[in-house]
Tab-separated table of C-alpha atoms and ligand atoms in Angstrom:
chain	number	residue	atom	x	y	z
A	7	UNK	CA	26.153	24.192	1.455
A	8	UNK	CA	25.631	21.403	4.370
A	9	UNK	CA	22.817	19.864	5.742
A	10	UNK	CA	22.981	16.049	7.599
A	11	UNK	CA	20.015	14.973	5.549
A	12	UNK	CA	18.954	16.146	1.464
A	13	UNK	CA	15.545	14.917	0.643
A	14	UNK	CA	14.954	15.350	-2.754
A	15	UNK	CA	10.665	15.537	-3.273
A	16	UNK	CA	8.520	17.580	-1.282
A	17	UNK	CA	5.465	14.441	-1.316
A	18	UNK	CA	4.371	12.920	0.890
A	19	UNK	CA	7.005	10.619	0.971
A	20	UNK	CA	9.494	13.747	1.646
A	21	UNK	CA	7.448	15.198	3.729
A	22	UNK	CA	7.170	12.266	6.138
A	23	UNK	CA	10.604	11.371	6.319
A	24	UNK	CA	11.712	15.216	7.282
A	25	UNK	CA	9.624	15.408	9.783
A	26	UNK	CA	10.710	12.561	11.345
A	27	UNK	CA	14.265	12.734	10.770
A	28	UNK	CA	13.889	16.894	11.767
A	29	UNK	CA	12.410	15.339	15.428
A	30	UNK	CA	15.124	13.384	15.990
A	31	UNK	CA	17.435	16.353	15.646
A	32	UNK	CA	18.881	15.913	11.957
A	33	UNK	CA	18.920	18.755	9.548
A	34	UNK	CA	17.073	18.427	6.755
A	35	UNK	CA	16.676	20.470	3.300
A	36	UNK	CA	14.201	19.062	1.115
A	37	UNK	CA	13.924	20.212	-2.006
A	38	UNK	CA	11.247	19.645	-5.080
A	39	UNK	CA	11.785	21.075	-8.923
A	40	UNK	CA	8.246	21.842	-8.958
A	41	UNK	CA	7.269	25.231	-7.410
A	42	UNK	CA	4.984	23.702	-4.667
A	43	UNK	CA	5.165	20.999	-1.893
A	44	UNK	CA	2.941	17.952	-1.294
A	45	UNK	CA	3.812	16.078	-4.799
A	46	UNK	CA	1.063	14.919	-6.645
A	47	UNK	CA	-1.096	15.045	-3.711
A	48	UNK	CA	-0.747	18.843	-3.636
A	49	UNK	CA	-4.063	20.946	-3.849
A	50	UNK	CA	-5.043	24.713	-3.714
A	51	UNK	CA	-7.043	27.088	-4.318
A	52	UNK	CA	-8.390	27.528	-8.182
A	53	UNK	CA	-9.054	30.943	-9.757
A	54	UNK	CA	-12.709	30.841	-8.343
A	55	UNK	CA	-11.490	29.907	-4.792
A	56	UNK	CA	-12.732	26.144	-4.911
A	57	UNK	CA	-10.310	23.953	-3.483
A	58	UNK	CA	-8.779	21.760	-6.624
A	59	UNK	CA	-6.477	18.839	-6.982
A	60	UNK	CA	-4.303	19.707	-9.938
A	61	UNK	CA	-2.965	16.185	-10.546
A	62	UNK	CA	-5.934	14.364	-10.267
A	63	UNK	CA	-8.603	13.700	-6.934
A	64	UNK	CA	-6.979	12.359	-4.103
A	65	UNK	CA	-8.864	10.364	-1.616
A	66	UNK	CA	-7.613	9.382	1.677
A	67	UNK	CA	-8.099	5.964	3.178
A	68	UNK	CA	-6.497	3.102	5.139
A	69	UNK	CA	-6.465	-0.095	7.178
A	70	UNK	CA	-4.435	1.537	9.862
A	71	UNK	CA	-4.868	3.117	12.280
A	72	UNK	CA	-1.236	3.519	13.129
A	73	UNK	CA	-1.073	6.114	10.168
A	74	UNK	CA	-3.987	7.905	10.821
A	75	UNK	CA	-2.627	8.520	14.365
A	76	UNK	CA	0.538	9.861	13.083
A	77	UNK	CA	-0.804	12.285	10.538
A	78	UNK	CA	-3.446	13.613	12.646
A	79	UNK	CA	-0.665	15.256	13.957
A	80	UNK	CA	-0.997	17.245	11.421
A	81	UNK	CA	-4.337	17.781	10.545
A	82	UNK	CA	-8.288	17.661	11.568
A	83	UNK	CA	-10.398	15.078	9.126
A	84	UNK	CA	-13.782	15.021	7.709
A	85	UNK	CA	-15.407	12.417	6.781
A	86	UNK	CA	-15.623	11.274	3.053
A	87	UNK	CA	-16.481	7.498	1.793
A	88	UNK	CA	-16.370	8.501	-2.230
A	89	UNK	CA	-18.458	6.605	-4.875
A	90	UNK	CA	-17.993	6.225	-8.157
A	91	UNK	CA	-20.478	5.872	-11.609
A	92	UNK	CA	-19.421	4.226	-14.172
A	93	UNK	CA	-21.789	5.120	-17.629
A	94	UNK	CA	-21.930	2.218	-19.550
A	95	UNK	CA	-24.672	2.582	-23.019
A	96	UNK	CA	-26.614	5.906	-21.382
A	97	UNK	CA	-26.481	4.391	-18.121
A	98	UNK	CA	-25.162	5.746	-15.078
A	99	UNK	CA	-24.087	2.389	-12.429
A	100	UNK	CA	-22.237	1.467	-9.552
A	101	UNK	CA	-18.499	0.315	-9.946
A	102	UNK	CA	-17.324	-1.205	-8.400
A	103	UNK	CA	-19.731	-3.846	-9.646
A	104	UNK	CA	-22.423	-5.091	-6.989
A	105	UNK	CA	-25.891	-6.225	-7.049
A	106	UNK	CA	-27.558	-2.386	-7.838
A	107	UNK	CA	-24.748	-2.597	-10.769
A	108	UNK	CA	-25.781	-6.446	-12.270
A	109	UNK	CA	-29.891	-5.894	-11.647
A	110	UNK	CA	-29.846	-1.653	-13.503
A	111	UNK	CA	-27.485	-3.194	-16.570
A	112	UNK	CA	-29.608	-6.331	-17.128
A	113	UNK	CA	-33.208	-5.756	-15.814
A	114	UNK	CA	-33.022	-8.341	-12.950
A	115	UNK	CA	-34.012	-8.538	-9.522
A	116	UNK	CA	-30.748	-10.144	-7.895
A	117	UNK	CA	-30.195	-10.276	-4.051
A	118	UNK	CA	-27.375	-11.101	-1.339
A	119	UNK	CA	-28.854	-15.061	-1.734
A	120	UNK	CA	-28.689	-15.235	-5.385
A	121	UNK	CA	-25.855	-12.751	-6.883
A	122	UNK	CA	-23.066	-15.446	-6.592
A	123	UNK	CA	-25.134	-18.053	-8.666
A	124	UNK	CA	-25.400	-15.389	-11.325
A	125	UNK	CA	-21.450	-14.774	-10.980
A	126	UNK	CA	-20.937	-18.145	-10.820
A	127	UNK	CA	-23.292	-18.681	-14.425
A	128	UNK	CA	-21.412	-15.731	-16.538
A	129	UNK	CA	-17.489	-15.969	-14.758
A	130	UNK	CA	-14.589	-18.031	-16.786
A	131	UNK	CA	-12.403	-19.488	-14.251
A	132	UNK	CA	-8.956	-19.149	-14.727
A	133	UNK	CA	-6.412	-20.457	-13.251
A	134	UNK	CA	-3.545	-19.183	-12.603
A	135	UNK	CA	-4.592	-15.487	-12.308
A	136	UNK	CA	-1.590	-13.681	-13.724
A	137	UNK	CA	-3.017	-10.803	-15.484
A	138	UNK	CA	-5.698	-8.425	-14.829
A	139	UNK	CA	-8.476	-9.447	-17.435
A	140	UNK	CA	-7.517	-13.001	-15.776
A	141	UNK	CA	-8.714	-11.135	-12.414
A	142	UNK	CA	-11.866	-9.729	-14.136
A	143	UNK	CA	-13.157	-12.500	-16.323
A	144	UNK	CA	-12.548	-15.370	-13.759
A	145	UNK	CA	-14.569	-13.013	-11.172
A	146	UNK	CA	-17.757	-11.683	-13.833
A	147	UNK	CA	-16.794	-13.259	-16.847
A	148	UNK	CA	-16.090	-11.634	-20.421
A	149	UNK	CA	-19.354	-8.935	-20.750
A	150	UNK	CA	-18.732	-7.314	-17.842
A	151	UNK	CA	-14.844	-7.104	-18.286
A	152	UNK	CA	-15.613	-5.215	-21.797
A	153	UNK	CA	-18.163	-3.297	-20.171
A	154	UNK	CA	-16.330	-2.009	-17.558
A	155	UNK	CA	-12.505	-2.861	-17.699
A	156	UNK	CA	-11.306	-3.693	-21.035
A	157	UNK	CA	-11.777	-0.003	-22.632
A	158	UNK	CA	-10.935	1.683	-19.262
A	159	UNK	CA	-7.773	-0.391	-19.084
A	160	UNK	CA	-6.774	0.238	-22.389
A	161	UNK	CA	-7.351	3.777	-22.270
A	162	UNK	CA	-5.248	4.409	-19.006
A	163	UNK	CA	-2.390	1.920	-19.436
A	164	UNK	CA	-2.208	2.174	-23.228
A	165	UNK	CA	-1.901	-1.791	-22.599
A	166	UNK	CA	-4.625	-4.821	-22.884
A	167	UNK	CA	-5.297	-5.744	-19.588
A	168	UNK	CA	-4.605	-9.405	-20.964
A	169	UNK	CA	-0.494	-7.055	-20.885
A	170	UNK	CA	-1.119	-5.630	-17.159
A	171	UNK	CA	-0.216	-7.581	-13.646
A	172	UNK	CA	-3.147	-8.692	-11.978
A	173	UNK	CA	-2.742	-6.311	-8.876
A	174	UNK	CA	-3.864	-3.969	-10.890
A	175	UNK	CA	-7.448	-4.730	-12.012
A	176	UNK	CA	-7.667	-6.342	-8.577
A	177	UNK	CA	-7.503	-3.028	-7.007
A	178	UNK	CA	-11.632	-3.184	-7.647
A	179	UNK	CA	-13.194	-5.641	-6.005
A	180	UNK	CA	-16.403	-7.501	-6.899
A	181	UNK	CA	-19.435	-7.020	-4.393
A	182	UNK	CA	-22.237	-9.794	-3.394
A	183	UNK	CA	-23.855	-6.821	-1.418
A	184	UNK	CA	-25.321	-3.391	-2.229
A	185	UNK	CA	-22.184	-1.230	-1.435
A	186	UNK	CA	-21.543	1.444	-3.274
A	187	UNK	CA	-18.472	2.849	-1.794
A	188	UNK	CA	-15.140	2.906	-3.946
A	189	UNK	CA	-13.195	1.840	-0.654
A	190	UNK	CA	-13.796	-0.505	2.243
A	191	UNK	CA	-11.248	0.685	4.149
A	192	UNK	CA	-11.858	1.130	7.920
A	193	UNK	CA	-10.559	5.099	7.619
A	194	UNK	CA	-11.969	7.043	4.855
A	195	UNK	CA	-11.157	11.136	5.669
A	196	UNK	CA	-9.723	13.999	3.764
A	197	UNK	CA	-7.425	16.367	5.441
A	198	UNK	CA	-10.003	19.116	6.779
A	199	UNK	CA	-7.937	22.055	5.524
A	200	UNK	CA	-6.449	20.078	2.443
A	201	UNK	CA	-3.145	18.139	1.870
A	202	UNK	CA	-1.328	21.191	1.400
A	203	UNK	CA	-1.989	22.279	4.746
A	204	UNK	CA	-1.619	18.876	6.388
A	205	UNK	CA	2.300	18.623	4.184
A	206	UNK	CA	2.513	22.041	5.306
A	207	UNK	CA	2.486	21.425	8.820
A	208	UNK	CA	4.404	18.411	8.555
A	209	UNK	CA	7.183	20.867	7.309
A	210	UNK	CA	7.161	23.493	9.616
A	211	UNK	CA	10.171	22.643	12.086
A	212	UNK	CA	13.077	24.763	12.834
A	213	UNK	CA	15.338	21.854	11.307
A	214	UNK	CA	13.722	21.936	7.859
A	215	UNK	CA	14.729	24.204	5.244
A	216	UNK	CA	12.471	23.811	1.710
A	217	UNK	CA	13.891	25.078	-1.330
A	218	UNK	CA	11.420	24.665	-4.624
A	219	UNK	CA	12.139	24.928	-8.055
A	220	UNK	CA	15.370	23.012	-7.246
A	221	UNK	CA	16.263	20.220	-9.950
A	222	UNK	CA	18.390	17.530	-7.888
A	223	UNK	CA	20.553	16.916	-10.747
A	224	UNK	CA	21.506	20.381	-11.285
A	225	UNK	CA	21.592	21.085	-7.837
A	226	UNK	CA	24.200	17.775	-6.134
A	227	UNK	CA	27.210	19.252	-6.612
A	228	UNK	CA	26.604	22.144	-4.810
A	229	UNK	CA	24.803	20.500	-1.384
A	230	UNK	CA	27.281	18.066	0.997
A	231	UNK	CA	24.813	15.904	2.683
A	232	UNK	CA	25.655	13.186	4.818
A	233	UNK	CA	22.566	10.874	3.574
A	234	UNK	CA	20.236	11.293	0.908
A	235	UNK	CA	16.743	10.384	0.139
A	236	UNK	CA	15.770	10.321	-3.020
A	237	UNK	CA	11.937	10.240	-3.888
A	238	UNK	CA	12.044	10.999	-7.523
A	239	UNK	CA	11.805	8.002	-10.858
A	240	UNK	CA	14.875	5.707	-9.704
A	241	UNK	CA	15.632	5.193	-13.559
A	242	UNK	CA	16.116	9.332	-13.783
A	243	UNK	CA	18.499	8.790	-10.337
A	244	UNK	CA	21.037	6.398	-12.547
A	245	UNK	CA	20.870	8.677	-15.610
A	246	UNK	CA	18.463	5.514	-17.241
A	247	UNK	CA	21.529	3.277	-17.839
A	248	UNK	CA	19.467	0.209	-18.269
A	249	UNK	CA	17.165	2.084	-20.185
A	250	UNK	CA	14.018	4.282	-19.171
A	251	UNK	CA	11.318	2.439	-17.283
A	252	UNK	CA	7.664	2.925	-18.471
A	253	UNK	CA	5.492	5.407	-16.243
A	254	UNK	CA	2.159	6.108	-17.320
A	255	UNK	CA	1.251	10.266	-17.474
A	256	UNK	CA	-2.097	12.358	-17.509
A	257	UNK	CA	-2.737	15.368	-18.792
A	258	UNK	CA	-5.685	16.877	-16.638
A	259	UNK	CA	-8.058	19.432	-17.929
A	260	UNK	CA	-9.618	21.085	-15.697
A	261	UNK	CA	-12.780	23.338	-15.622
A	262	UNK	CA	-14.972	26.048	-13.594
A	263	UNK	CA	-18.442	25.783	-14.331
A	264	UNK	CA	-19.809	29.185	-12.663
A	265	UNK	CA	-23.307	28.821	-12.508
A	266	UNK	CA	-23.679	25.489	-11.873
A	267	UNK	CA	-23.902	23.868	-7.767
A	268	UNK	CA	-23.344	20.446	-8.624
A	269	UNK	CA	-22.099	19.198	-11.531
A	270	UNK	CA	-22.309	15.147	-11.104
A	271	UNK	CA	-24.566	12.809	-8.686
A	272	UNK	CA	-20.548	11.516	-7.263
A	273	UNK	CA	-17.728	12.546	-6.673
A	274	UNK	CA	-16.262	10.855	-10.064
A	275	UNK	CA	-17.856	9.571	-13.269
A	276	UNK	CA	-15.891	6.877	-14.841
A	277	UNK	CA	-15.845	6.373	-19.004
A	278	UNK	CA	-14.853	3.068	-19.408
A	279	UNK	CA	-16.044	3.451	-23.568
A	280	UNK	CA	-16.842	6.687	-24.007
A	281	UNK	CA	-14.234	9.870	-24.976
A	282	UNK	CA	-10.401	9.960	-24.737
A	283	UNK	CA	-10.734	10.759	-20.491
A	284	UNK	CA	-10.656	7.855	-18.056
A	285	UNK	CA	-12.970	10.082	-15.679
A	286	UNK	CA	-14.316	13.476	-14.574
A	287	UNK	CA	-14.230	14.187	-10.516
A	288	UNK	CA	-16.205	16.946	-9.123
A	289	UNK	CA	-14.100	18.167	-6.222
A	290	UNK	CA	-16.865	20.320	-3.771
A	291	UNK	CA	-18.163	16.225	-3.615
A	292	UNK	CA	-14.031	15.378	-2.057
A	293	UNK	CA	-14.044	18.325	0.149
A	294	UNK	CA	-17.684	19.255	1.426
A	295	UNK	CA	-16.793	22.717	0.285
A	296	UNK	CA	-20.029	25.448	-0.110
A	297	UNK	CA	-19.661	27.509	-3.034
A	298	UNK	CA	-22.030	28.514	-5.810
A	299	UNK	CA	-20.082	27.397	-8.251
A	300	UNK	CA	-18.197	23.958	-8.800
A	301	UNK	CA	-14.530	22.739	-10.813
A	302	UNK	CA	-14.188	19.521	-12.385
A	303	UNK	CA	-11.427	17.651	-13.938
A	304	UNK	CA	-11.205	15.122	-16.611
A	305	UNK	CA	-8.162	13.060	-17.111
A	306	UNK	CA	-6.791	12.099	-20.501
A	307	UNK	CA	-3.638	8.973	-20.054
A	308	UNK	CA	-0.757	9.631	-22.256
A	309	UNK	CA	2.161	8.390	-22.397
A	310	UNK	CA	4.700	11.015	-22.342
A	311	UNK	CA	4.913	13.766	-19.697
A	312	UNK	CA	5.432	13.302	-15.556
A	313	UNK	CA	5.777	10.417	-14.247
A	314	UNK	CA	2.394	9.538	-12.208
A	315	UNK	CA	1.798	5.608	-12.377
A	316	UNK	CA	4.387	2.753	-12.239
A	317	UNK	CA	2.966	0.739	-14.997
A	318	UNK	CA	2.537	-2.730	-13.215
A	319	UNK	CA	3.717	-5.813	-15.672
A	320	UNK	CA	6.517	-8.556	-15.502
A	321	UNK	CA	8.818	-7.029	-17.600
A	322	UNK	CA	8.808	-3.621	-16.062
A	323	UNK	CA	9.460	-5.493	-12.495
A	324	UNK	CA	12.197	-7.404	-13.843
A	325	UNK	CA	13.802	-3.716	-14.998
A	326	UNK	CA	13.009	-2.337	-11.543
A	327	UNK	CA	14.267	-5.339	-10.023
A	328	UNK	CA	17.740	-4.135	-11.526
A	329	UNK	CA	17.786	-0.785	-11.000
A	330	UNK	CA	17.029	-2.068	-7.180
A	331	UNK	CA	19.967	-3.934	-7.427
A	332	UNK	CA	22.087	-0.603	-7.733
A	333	UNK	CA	20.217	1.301	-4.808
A	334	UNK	CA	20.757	-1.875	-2.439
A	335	UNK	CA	24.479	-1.402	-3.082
A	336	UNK	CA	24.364	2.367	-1.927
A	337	UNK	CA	25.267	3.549	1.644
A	338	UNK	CA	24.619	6.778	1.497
A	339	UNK	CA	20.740	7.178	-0.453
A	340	UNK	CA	17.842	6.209	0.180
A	341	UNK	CA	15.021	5.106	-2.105
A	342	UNK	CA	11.290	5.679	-0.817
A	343	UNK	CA	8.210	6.758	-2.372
A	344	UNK	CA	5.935	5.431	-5.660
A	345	UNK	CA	8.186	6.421	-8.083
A	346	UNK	CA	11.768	5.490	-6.296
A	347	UNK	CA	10.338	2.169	-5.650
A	348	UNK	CA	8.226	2.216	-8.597
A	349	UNK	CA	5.366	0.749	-6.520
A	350	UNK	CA	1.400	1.358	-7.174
A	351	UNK	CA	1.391	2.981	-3.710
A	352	UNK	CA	-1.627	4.813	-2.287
A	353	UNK	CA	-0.928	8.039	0.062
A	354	UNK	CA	-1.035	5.761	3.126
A	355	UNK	CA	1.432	3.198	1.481
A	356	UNK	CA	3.447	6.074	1.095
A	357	UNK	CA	3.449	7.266	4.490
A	358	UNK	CA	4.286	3.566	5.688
A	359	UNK	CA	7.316	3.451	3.716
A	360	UNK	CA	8.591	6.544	3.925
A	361	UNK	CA	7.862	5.717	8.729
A	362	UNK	CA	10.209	2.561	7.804
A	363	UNK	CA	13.089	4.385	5.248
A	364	UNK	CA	13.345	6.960	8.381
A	365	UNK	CA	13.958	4.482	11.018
A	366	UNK	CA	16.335	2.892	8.232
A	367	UNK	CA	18.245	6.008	8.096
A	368	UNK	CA	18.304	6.859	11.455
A	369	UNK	CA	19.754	3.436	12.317
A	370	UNK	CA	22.739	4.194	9.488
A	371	UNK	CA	23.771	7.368	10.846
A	372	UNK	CA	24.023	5.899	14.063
A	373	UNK	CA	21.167	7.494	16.184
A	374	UNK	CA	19.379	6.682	18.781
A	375	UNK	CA	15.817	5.707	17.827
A	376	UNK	CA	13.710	7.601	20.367
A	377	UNK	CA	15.842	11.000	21.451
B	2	FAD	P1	5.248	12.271	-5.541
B	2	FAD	O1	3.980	12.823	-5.015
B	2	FAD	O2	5.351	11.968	-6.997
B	2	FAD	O3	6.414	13.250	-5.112
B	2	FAD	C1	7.707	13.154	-5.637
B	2	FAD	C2	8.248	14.565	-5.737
B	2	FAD	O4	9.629	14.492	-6.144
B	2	FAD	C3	7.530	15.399	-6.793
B	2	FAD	O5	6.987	16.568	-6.212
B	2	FAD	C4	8.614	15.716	-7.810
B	2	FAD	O6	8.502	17.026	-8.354
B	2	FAD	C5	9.882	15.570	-6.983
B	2	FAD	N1	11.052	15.251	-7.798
B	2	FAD	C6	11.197	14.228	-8.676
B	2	FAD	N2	12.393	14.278	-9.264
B	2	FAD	C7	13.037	15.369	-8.741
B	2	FAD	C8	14.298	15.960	-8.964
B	2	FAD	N3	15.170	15.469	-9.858
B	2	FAD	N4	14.633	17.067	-8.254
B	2	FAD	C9	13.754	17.606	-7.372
B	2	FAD	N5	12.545	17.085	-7.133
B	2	FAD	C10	12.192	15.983	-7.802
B	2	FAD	N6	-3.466	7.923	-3.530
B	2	FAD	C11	-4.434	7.743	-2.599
B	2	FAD	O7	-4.123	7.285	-1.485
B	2	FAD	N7	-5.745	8.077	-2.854
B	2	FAD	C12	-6.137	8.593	-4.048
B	2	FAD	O8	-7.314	8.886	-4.249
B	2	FAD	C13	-5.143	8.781	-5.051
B	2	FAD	N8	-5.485	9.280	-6.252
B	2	FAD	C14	-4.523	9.475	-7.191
B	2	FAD	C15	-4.904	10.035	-8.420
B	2	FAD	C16	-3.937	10.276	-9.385
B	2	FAD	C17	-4.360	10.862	-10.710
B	2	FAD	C18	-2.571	9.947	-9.141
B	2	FAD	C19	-1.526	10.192	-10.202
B	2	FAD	C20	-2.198	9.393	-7.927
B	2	FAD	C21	-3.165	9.155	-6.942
B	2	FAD	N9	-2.817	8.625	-5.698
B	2	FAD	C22	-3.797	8.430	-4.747
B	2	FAD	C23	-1.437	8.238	-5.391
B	2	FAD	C24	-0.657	9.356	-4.674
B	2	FAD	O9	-0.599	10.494	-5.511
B	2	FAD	C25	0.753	8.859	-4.381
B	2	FAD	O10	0.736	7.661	-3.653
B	2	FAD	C26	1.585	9.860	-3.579
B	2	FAD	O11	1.243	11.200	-3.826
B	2	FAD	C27	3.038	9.632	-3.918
B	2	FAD	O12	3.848	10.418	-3.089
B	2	FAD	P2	5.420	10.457	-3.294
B	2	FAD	O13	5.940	11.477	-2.347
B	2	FAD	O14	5.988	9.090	-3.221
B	2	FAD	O15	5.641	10.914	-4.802
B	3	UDP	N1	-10.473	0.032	-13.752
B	3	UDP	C1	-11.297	-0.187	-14.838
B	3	UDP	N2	-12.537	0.382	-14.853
B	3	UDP	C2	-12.984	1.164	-13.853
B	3	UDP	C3	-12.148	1.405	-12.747
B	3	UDP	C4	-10.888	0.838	-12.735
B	3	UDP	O1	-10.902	-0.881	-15.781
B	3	UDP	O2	-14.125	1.655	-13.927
B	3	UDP	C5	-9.135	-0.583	-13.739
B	3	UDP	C6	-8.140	0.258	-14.569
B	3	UDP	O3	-7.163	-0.586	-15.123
B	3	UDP	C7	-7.565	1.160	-13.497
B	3	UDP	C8	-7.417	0.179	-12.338
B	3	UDP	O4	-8.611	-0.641	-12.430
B	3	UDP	O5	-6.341	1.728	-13.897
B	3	UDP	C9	-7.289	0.776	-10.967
B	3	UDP	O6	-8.357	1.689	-10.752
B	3	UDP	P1	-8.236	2.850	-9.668
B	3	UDP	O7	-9.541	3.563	-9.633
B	3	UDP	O8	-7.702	2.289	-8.415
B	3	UDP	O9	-7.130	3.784	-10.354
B	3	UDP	P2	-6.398	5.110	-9.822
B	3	UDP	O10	-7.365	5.844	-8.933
B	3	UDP	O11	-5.160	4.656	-9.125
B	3	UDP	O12	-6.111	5.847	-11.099
């Protein structure tokens, strides 16, 4: 079998670059071992005919409008700004933490004038900020790190955050205002019809073939491509030879609760101290969807299973950082994606990188950039 271009993953990462290299007249077969496109962004229909997110809920948003323009080539939006609870004692309050959160936990009357003071009073500077209770403490100090960070952390990462880069803590900002959004971001949508439509669509060109259920490893030897791009673990890609890098799982258990509208005030709880899940997201909340009943999903870390989270952490970078080494030296794959560049990428991140590795490859096979 021939084809100019193999992609191997049918995310969002895949997705983009075959649709881009497919417009600029390349072949393309991308193929995925699991028996659907769209990654771990994928969603569909559940048994009761609410629109679910298997692997977890996925929440668009971006800074760019650059991306936004591109994929609403393939797809209408609605609106969504999500919000988040966190229960801390039999509380339910804001994270991430602003004013509403500080005054319901400790009975006070804060306001935009005086919240910093009281940041100011309980926070432990530190300097440098390397890890991510460094980012916490040094921004609230130590009660509402193990309040709302130190159990959460532990629980997802199976790490101290005191053992976890700071990017990752600092991916929840503190607020000296009343906003209760999870995201700032100028763009906050979901994909009206869902990301499997909107992946879908990005697919659908004469050029692309998909072929699921099709394990790259098993299936090389039989494809001759002239480039490949690979979106899968980069430590799987070079059989682990400097040993397996650490990617952080969930198993996700999900549930239809028939007779009940709405299940939760939000469209996710968080349980920074309570139970073995990290958080329960109602999805009707995510997609505006009318239906009598509702599904939920809680998500329980582990550490074994597929690979959904880089885990974030010196160490692990300096592994990466070899493994890198070997892809730099290859002329004829391509790396892109979360897990092939074992990054802590959102959707959009995704779709940036996987715009640039396009142009990359269309500039090594020696085409023109705008045909
Ligand atoms: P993936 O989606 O992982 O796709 C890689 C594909 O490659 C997979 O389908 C896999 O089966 C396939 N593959 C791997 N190895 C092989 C092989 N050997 N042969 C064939 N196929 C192979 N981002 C947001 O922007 N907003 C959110 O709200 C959000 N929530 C998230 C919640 C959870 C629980 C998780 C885990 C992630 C979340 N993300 C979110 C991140 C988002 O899922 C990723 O950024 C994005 O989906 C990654 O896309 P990708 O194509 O790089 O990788
Ligand atoms: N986090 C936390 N408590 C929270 C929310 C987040 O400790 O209530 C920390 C935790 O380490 C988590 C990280 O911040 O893994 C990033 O949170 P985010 O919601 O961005 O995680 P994701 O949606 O990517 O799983």
């Amino acid at each position: 079998m021939k084809t100019d271009v193999l992609i191997v993953g049918a995310g969002i990462s895949g997705a983009v670059v075959a649709e881009q290299l497919a417009n600029r007249g390349l072949d393309v077969l991308v193929i995925d071992k699991r028996d659907h496109i769209g990654g771990n962004a994928h969603d569909r229909l559940d048994a009761h005919g609410i629109l679910i997110h298997p692997y977890g809920p996925h929440i668009f948003h971006t800074n760019s409008q650059r991306i936004v323009q591109y994929l609403s080539r393939f797809t209408e939006w609605r609106a969504y700004e999500h919000r988040v609870l966190a229960k801390v004692g039999e509380r339910l309050v804001p994270i991430p933490i602003n004013i509403d959160t500080v005054n319901q936990l400790y009975g006070l009357e804060l306001d935009e004038t005086t919240i910093q003071a009281f940041f100011d009073g309980v926070r432990e500077p530190r300097d440098p900020i390397r890890t991510s209770e460094d980012v916490v403490v040094n921004a609230v100090g130590r009660d509402l790190y193990e309040k709302f960070f130190r159990g959460y952390t532990r629980k997802q990462w199976g790490l101290d955050p005191s053992e976890l880069a700071s990017s990752v803590a600092a991916r929840i900002p503190t607020r000296t205002n009343h906003d209760d959004r999870y995201f700032t971001d100028t763009y906050q949508v979901m994909p009206r019809d869902g990301y499997t439509a909107m992946f879908s669509r990005l697919l659908e060109h004469p050029r692309i073939e998909v072929q699921l259920d099709v394990d790259f490893f098993e299936f090389r030897d039989r494809v001759q491509a002239t480039h490949v791009v690979y979106t899968g673990p980069i430590d799987a890609y070079y059989a682990n030879c400097y040993g397996a890098l650490p990617y952080r799982s969930l198993r996700f258990e999900h549930e239809h609760l028939a007779d009940t509208t709405q299940y939760q005030e939000v469209g996710t709880v968080n349980f920074p101290n309570d139970y073995d899940y990290t958080r329960v997201s109602e999805f009707k909340h995510l997609t505006g969807q009318a239906h009598a009943g509702t599904s939920i999903v809680r998500e329980f870390p582990e550490a074994e299973g597929d690979p959904y989270y880089p885990v974030p952490r010196p160490e692990n970078e300096a592994l990466f950082k070899r493994y890198e080494a070997l892809a730099l030296q290859e002329t004829g794959v391509t790396f892109v994606g979360r897990l092939a560049q074992y990054r802590y990428y959102n959707m959009d991140q995704c779709v940036g990188a996987a715009l640039k590795a396009s142009q990359y490859v269309l500039e090594k096979l020696g085409l023109p950039l705008d045909v």
